[in-house]
Tab-separated table of C-alpha atoms and ligand atoms in Angstrom:
chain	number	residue	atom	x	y	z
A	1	UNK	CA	280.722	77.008	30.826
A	2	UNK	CA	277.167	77.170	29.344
A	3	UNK	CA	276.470	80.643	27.234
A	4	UNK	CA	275.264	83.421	29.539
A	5	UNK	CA	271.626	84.147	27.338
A	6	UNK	CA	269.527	87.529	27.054
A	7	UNK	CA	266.413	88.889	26.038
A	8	UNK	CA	265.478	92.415	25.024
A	9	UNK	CA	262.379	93.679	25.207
A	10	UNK	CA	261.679	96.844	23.688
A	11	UNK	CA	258.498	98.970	25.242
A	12	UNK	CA	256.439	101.329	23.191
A	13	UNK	CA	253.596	101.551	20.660
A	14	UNK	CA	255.102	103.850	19.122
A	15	UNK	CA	257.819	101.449	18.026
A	16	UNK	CA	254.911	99.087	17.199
A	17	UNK	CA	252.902	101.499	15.072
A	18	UNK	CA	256.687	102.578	13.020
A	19	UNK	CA	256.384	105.771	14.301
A	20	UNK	CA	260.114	106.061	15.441
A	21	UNK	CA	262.555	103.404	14.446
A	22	UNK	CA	264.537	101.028	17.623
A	23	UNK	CA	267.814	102.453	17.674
A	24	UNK	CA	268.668	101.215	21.098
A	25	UNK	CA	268.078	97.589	20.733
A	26	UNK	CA	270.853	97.106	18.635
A	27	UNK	CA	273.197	99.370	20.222
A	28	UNK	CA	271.829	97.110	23.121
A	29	UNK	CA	272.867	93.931	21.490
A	30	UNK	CA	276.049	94.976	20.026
A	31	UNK	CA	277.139	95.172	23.597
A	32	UNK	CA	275.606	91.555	24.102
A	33	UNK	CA	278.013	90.303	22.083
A	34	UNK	CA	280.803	92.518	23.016
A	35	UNK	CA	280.813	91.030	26.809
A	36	UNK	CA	279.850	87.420	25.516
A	37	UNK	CA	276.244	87.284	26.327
A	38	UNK	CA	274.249	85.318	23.397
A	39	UNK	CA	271.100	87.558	22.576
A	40	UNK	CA	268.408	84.533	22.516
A	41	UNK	CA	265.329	86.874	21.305
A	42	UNK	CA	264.867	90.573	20.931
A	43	UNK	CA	260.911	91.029	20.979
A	44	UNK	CA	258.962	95.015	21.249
A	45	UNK	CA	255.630	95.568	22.992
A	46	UNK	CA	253.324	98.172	23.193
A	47	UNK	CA	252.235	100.098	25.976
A	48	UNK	CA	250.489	97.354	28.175
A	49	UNK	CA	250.776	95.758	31.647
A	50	UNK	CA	249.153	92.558	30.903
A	51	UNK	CA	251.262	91.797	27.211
A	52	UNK	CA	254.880	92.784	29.101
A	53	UNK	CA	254.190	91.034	32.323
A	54	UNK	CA	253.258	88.055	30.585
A	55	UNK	CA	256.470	88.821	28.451
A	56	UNK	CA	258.784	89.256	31.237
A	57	UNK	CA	257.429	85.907	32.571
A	58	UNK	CA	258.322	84.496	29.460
A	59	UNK	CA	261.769	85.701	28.896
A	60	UNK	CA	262.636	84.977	32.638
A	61	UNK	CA	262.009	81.214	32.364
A	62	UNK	CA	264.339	81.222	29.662
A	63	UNK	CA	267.283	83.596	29.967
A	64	UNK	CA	269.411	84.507	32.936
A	65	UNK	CA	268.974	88.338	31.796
A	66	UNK	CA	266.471	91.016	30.571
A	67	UNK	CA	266.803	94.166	29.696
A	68	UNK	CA	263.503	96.298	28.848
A	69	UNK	CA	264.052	99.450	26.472
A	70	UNK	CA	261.519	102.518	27.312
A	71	UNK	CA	258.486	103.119	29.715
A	72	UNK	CA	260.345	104.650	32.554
A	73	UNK	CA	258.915	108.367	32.361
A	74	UNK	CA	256.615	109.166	34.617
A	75	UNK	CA	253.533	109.056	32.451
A	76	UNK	CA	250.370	107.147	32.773
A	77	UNK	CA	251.738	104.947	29.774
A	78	UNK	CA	255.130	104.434	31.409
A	79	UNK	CA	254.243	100.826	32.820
A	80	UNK	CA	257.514	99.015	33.453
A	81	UNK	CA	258.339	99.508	36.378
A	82	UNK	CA	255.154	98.405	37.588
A	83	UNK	CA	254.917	95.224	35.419
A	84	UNK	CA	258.649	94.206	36.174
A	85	UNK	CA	257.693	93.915	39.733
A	86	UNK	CA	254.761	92.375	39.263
A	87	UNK	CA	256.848	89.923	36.970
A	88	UNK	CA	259.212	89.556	39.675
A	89	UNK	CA	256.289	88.758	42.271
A	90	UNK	CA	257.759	91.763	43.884
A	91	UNK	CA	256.913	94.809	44.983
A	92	UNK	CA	257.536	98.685	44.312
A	93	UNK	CA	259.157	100.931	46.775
A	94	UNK	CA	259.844	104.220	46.484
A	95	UNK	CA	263.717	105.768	47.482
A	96	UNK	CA	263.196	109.187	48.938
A	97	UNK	CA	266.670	110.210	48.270
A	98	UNK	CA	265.531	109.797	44.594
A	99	UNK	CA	262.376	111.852	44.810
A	100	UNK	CA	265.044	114.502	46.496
A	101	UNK	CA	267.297	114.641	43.822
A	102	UNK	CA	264.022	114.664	41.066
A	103	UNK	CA	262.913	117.480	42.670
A	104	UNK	CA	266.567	119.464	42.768
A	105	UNK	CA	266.534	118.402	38.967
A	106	UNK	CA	263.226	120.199	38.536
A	107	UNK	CA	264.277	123.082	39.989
A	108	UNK	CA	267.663	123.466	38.394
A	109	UNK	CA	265.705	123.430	35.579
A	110	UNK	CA	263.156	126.143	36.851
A	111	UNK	CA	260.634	123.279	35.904
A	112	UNK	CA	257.564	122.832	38.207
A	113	UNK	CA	257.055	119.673	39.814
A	114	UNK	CA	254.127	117.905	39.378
A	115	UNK	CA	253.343	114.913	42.107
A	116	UNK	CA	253.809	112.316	38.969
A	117	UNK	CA	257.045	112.452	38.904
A	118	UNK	CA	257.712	111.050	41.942
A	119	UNK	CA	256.811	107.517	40.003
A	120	UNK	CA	260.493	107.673	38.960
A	121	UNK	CA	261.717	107.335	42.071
A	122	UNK	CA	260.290	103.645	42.204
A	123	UNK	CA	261.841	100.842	41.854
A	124	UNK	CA	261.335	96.517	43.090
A	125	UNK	CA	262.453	96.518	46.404
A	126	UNK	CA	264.970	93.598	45.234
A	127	UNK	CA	266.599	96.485	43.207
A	128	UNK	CA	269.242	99.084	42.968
A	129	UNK	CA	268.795	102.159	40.767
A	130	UNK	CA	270.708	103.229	37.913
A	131	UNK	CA	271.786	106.731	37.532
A	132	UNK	CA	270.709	108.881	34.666
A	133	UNK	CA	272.929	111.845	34.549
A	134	UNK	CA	271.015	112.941	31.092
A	135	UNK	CA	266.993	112.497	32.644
A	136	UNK	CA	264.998	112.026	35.048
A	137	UNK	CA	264.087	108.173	35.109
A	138	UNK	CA	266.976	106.376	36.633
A	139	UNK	CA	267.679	103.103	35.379
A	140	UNK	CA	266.666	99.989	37.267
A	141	UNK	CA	269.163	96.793	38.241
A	142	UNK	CA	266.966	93.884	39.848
A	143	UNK	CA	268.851	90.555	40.823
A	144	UNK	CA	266.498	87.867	42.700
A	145	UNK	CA	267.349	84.460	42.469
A	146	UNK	CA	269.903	84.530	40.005
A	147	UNK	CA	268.312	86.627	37.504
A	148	UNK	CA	269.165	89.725	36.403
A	149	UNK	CA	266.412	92.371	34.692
A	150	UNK	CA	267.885	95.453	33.803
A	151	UNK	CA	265.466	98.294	33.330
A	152	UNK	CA	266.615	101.402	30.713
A	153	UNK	CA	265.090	104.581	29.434
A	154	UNK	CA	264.201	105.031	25.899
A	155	UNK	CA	265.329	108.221	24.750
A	156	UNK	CA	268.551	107.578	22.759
A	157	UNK	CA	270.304	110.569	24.547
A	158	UNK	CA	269.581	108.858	28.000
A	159	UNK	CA	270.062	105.308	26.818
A	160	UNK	CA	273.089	105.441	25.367
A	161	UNK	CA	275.048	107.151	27.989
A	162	UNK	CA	273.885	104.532	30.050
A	163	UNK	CA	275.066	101.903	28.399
A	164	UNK	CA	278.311	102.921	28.085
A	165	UNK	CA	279.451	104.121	31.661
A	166	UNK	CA	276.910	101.871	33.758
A	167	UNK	CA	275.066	99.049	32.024
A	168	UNK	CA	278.079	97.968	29.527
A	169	UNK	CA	280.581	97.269	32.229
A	170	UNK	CA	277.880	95.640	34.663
A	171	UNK	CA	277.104	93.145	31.371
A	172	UNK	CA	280.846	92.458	31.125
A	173	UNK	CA	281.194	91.289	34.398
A	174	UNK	CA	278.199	88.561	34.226
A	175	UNK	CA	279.636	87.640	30.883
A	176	UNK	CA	281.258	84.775	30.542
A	177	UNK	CA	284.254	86.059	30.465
A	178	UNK	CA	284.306	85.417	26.324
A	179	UNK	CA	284.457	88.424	24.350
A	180	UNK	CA	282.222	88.438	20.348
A	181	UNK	CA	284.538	91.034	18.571
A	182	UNK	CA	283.429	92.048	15.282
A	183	UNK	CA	285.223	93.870	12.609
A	184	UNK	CA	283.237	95.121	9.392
A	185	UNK	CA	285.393	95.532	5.995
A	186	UNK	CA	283.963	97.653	3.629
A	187	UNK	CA	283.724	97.140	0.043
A	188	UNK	CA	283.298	99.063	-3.279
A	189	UNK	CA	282.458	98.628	-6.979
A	190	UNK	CA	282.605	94.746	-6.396
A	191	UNK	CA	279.132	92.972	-6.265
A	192	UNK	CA	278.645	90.425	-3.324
A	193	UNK	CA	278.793	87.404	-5.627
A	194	UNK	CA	281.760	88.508	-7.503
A	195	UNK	CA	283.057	89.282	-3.774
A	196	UNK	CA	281.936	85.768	-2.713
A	197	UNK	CA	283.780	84.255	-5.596
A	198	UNK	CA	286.945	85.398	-4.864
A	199	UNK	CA	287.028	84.472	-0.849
A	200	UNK	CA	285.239	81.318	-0.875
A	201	UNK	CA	287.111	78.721	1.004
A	202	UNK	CA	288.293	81.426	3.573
A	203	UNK	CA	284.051	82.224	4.288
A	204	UNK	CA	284.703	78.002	5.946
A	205	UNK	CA	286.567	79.814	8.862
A	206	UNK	CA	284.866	79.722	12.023
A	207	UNK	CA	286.463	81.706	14.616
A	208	UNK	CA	286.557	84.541	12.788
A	209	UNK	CA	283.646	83.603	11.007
A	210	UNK	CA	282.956	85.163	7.697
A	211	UNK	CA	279.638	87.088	6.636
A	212	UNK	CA	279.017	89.203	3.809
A	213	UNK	CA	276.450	91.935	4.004
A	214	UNK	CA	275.128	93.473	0.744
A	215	UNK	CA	274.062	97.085	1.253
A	216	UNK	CA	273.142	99.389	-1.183
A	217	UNK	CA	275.756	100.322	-2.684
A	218	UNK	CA	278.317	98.299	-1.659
A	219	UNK	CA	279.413	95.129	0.474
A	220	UNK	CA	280.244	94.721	4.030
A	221	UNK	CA	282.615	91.826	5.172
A	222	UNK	CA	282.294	91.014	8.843
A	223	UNK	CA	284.567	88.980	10.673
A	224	UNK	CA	283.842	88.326	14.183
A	225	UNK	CA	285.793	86.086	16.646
A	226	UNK	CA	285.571	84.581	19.992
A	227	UNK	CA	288.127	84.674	22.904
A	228	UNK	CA	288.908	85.265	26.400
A	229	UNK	CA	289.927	89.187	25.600
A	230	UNK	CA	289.073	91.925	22.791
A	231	UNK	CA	293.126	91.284	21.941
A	232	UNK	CA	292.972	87.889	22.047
A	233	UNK	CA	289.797	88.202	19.239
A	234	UNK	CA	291.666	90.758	17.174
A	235	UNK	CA	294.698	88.903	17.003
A	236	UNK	CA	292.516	85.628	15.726
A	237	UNK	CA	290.797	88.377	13.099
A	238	UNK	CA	293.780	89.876	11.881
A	239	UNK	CA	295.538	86.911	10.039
A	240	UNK	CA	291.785	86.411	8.036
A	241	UNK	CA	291.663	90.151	7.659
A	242	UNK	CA	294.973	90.303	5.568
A	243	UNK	CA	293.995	87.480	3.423
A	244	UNK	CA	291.090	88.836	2.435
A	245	UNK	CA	292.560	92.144	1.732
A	246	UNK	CA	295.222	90.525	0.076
A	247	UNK	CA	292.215	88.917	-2.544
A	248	UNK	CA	290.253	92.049	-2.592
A	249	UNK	CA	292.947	94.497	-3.190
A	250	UNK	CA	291.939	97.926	-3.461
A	251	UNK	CA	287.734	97.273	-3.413
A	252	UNK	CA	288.356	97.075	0.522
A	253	UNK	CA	287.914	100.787	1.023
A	254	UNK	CA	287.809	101.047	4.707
A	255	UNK	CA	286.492	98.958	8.121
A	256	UNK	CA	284.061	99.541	10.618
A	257	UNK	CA	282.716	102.752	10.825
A	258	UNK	CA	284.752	104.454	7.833
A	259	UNK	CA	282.212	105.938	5.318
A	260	UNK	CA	283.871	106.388	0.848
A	261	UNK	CA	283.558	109.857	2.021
A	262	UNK	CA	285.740	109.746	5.095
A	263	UNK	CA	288.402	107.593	3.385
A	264	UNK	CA	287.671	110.205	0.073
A	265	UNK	CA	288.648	113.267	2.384
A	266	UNK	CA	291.504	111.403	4.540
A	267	UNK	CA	292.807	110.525	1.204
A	268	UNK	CA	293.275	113.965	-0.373
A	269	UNK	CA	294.421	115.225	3.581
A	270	UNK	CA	297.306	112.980	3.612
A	271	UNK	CA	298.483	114.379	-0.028
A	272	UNK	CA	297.670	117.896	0.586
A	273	UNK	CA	294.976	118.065	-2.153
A	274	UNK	CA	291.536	119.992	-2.214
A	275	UNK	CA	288.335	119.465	-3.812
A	276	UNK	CA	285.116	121.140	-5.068
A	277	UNK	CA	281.868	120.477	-6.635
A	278	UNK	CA	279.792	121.284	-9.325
A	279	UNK	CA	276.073	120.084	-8.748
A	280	UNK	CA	273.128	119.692	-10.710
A	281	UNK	CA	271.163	116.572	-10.173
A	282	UNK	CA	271.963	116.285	-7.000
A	283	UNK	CA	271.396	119.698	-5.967
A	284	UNK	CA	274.714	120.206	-3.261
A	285	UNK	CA	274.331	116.487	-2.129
A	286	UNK	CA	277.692	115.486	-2.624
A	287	UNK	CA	278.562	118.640	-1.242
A	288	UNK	CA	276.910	117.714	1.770
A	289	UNK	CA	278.582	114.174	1.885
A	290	UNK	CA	281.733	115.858	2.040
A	291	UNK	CA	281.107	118.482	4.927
A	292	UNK	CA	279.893	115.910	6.671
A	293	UNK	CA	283.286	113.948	7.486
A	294	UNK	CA	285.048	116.115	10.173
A	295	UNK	CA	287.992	118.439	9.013
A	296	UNK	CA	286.903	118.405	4.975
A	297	UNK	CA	287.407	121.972	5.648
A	298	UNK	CA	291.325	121.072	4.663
A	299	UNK	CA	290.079	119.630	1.610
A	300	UNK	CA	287.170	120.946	0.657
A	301	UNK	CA	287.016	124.851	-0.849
A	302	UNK	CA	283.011	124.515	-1.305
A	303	UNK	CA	280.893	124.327	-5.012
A	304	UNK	CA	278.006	125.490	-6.695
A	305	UNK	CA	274.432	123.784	-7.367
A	306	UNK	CA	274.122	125.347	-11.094
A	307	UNK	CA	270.914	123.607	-11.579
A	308	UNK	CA	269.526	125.629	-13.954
A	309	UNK	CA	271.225	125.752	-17.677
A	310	UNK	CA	272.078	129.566	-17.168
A	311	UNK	CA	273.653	129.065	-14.279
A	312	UNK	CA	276.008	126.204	-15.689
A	313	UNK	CA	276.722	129.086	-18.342
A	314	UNK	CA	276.306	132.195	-15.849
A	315	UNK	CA	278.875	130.672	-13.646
A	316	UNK	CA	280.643	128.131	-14.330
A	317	UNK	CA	281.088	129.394	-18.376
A	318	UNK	CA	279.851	126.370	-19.717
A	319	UNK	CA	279.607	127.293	-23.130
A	320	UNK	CA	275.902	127.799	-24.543
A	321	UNK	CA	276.626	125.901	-27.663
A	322	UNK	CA	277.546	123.082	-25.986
A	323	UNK	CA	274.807	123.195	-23.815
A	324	UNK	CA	272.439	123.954	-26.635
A	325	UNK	CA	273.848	121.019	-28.984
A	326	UNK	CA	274.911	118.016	-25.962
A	327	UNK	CA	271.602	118.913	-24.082
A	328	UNK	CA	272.371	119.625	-19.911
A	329	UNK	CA	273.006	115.605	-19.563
A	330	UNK	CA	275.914	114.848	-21.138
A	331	UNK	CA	279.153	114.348	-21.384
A	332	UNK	CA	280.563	117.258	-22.509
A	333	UNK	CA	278.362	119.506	-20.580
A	334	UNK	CA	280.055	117.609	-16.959
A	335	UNK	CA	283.346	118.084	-18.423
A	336	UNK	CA	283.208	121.736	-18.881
A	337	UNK	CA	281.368	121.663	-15.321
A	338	UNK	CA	284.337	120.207	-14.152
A	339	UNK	CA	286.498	121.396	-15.628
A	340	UNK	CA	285.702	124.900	-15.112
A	341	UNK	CA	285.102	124.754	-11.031
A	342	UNK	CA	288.402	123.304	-10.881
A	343	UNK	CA	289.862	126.939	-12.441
A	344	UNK	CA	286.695	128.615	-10.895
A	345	UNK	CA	287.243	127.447	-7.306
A	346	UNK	CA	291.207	127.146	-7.448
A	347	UNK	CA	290.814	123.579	-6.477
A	348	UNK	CA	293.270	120.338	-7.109
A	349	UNK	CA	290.365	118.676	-8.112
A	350	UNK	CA	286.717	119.041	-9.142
A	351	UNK	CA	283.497	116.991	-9.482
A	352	UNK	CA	281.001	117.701	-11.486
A	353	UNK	CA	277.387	115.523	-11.504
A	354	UNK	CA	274.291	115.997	-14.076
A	355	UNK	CA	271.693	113.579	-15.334
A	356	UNK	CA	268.146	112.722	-15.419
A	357	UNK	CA	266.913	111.529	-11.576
A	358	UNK	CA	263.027	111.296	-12.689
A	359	UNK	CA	260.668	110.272	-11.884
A	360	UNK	CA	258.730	111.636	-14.811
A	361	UNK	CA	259.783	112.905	-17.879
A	362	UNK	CA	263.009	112.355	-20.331
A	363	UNK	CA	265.578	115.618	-20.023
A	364	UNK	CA	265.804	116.195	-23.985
A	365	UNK	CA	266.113	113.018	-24.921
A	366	UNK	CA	268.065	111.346	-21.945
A	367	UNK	CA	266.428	108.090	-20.138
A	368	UNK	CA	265.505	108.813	-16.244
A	369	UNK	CA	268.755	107.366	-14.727
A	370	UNK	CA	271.235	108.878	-17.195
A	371	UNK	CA	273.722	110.394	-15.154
A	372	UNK	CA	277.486	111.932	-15.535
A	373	UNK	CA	280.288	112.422	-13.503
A	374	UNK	CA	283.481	114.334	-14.679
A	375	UNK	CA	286.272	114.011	-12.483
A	376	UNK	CA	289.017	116.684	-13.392
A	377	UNK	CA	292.227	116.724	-11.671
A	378	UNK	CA	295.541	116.364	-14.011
A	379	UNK	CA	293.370	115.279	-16.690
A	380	UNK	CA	289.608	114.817	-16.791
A	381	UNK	CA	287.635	111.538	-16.797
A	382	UNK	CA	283.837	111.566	-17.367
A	383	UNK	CA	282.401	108.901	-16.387
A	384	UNK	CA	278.320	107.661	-18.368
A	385	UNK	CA	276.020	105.291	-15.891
A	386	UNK	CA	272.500	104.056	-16.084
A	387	UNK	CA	271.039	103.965	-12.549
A	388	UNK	CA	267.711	102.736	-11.351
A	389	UNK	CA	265.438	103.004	-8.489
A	390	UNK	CA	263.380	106.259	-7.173
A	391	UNK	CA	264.722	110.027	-7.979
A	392	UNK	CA	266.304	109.892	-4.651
A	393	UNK	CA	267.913	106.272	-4.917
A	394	UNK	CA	269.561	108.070	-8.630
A	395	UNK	CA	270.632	110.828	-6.718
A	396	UNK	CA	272.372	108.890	-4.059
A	397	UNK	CA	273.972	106.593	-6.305
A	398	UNK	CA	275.356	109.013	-8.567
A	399	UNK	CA	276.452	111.631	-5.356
A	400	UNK	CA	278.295	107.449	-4.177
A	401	UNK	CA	279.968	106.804	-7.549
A	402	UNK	CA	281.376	109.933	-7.923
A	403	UNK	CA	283.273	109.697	-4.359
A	404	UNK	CA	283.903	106.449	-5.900
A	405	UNK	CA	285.573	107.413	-9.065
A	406	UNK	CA	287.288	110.290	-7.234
A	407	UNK	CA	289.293	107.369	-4.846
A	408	UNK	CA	290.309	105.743	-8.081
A	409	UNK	CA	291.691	108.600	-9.325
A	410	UNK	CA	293.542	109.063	-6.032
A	411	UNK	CA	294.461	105.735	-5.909
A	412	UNK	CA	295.921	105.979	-9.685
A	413	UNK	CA	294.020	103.022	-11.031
A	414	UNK	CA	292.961	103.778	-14.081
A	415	UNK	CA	295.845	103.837	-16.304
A	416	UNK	CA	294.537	107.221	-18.162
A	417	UNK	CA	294.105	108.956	-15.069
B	1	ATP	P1	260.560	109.308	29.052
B	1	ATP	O1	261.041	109.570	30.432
B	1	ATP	O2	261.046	110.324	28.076
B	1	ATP	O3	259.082	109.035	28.963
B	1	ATP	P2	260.885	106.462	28.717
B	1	ATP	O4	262.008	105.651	29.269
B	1	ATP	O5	259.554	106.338	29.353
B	1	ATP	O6	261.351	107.961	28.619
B	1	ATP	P3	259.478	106.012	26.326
B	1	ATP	O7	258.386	106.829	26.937
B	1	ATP	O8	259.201	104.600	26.034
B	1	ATP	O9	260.779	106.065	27.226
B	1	ATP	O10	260.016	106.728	25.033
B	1	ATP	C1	260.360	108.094	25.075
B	1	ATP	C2	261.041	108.469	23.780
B	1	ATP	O11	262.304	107.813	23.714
B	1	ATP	C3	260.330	108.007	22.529
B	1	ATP	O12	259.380	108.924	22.084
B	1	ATP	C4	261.466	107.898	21.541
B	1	ATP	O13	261.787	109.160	21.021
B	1	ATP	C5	262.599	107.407	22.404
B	1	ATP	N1	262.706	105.951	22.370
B	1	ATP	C6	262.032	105.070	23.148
B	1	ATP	N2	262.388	103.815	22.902
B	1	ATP	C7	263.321	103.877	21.925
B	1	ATP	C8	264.092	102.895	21.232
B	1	ATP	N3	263.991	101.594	21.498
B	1	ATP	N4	264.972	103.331	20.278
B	1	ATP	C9	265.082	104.645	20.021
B	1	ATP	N5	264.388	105.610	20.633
B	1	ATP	C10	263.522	105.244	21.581
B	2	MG	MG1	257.774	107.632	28.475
């Protein structure tokens, strides 16, 4: 059976000019693969007739299916309808029922109706509408001589939705029946080379196939297979999966949408331990890493951003000599940091981060990118880097290693810890 291919055109200058970022496309194309459609091209346009109809033209004489990504409001720059149609030498008719239940919309909404809204009740006459329980634009189906364009709204809040209760399953049902399953394995404090070395003849495999990602801080493994069912592609992936778990030991943190701060929190959860923070450098960032994972409220009693030297001494009772002699980056200064929010906050463990983010000056004598982590649980490590990039590229880093250093800990690597 020849591959089912797509196109996705995304409408907007606003996407053009980098004003907001394409969000759906992807989320668009992930589905793609997910019903076994091959994405041949995704392409954005701004905001005119002539540049998508000739666009739709284009993408119609090559691929069985399009799907356009924005322009449905009812605005005098919302211009897909119009050009699909025209694309599809068709024309636009307008579905009074629609206008109707606009209208009851409006008013539910104690919004006034304005005559240009009634544009969303349009549609080719060889199409069916889509509904849009989240907006006003309904999506648009058309299907004339064996292609397919699927119209959607751009707002993330409408799109999505979409997607998964209408579009999705439509997609999965013109697929060819093979399913692309992908599943990401995430990797820490192991560079992609280094990675690479270690799995080489198993990156030959082709169904899964094998790709390594680098992001910023660590390295994302994808595996991805092809078969007739999502079981039937997990059950291909899984064999692959152990063996290169089995090679990468412990540096495979997590899959797929796990972040080191999830895994961190479910980590401490399952052995009924809690954590808290002691911030300078990166002023309650780590802090905010850790709320962000649903139910660290088990796990994490909360911290302080002692910023400023007096506060380190103020609250946490780091002592002043220390301070005075070490210099706020240092060593010592994150251990007693640590140290004392552990007692401070009555807390299994505590993390304490200070250093030098930049950009401009040296902090009494320390390099920008100097930074210290004391991890104190039964005993305390502090860990010394040398990080690089922008103030807020230093702060990130530092806020990643320490979750980092914190798993080891958990996971009893290090043979002092
Ligand atoms: P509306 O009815 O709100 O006008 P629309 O379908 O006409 O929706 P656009 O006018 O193209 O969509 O975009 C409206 C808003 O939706 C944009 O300002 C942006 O916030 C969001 N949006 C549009 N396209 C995308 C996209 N591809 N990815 C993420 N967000 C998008
Ligand atoms: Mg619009």
């Amino acid at each position: 059976v020849a591959d089912i291919e797509a196109e996705i055109i995304s409408v907007g200058t606003e996407l053009l000019l980098g004003q907001i970022v394409d969000t759906d496309a992807p989320a668009m194309a992930q589905t793609l693969a997910e019903c076994g459609i091959v994405c041949r091209q995704r392409v954005t346009v701004g905001d005119n007739h002539e540049r998508l109809v000739a666009l739709l033209r284009a993408a119609l004489k090559r691929c069985q299916v399009v799907i356009t990504i924005g322009g449905l409001g009812p605005t005098q720059d919302d211009l897909t309808r119009e050009a699909v149609a025209e694309a599809m030498d068709d024309s636009l008719e307008t579905v009074p029922e629609v206008v109707e239940s606009l209208k009851e919309f409006f008013a539910s909404r104690g919004v006034k109706w304005t005559e240009s809204n009634a544009k969303q009740a349009q549609k080719p006459t060889c199409a069916t509408h889509i509904p849009n329980p989240n907006g006003t634009a309904p999506g648009i189906l058309c299907n004339k001589q064996g292609k397919i364009v699927v119209c959607m709204p751009g707002p993330p809040g409408e799109f999505l939705p979409m997607l998964e209760h209408s579009v999705g399953p439509m997609l999965a049902q013109i697929g060819t029946g093979q399913v692309i399953f992908s599943k990401s394995l995430r990797v820490t404090g192991m560079g992609e080379s280094a990675m690479e070395a270690k799995i080489l003849d198993l990156l030959a495999s082709t169904n899964p196939t094998i790709a390594p990602y680098a992001k910023v801080s660590e390295v994302h493994l994808r595996l991805t297979a092809r078969a007739a069912t999502k079981f039937d592609a997990l059950k291909l992936i899984e064999p692959v999966e152990v063996a290169v778990r089995k090679r990468l030991g412990s540096a495979v943190y997590g899959c797929d949408d796990e972040t080191l701060e999830s895994v961190v929190i479910g980590m401490l959860t399952s052995r009924g331990l809690t954590v808290s923070t002691a911030e300078s450098m990166t002023g309650g960032g780590l802090g905010k890493r850790l709320t962000s994972v649903g139910g660290a409220s088990a796990v994490y009693v909360g911290g302080i951003v002692a910023y400023s030297s007096q506060l380190k001494t103020a609250i946490l009772g780091v002592n002043k000599d220390v301070l005075q002699k070490h210099g706020p980056v240092s060593a010592e200064v994150a251990q007693h940091m640590a140290e004392n929010a552990k007692e401070l906050f009555k807390a299994d463990y505590a993390i304490s981060i200070t250093g030098n983010a930049g950009p401009t000056s040296d902090t009494d004598g320390k390099p920008i990118g100097r930074v210290f982590v004391g991890i104190s649980g039964p005993t305390t490590r502090v860990h010394e880097v040398n990080l690089r990039g922008t103030r807020e590229d230093i702060r990130n880093r530092a806020e990643y290693l320490a979750l980092r250093w914190l798993r080891e800990d958990l996971l009893n690597l290090n043979p002092n810890g």
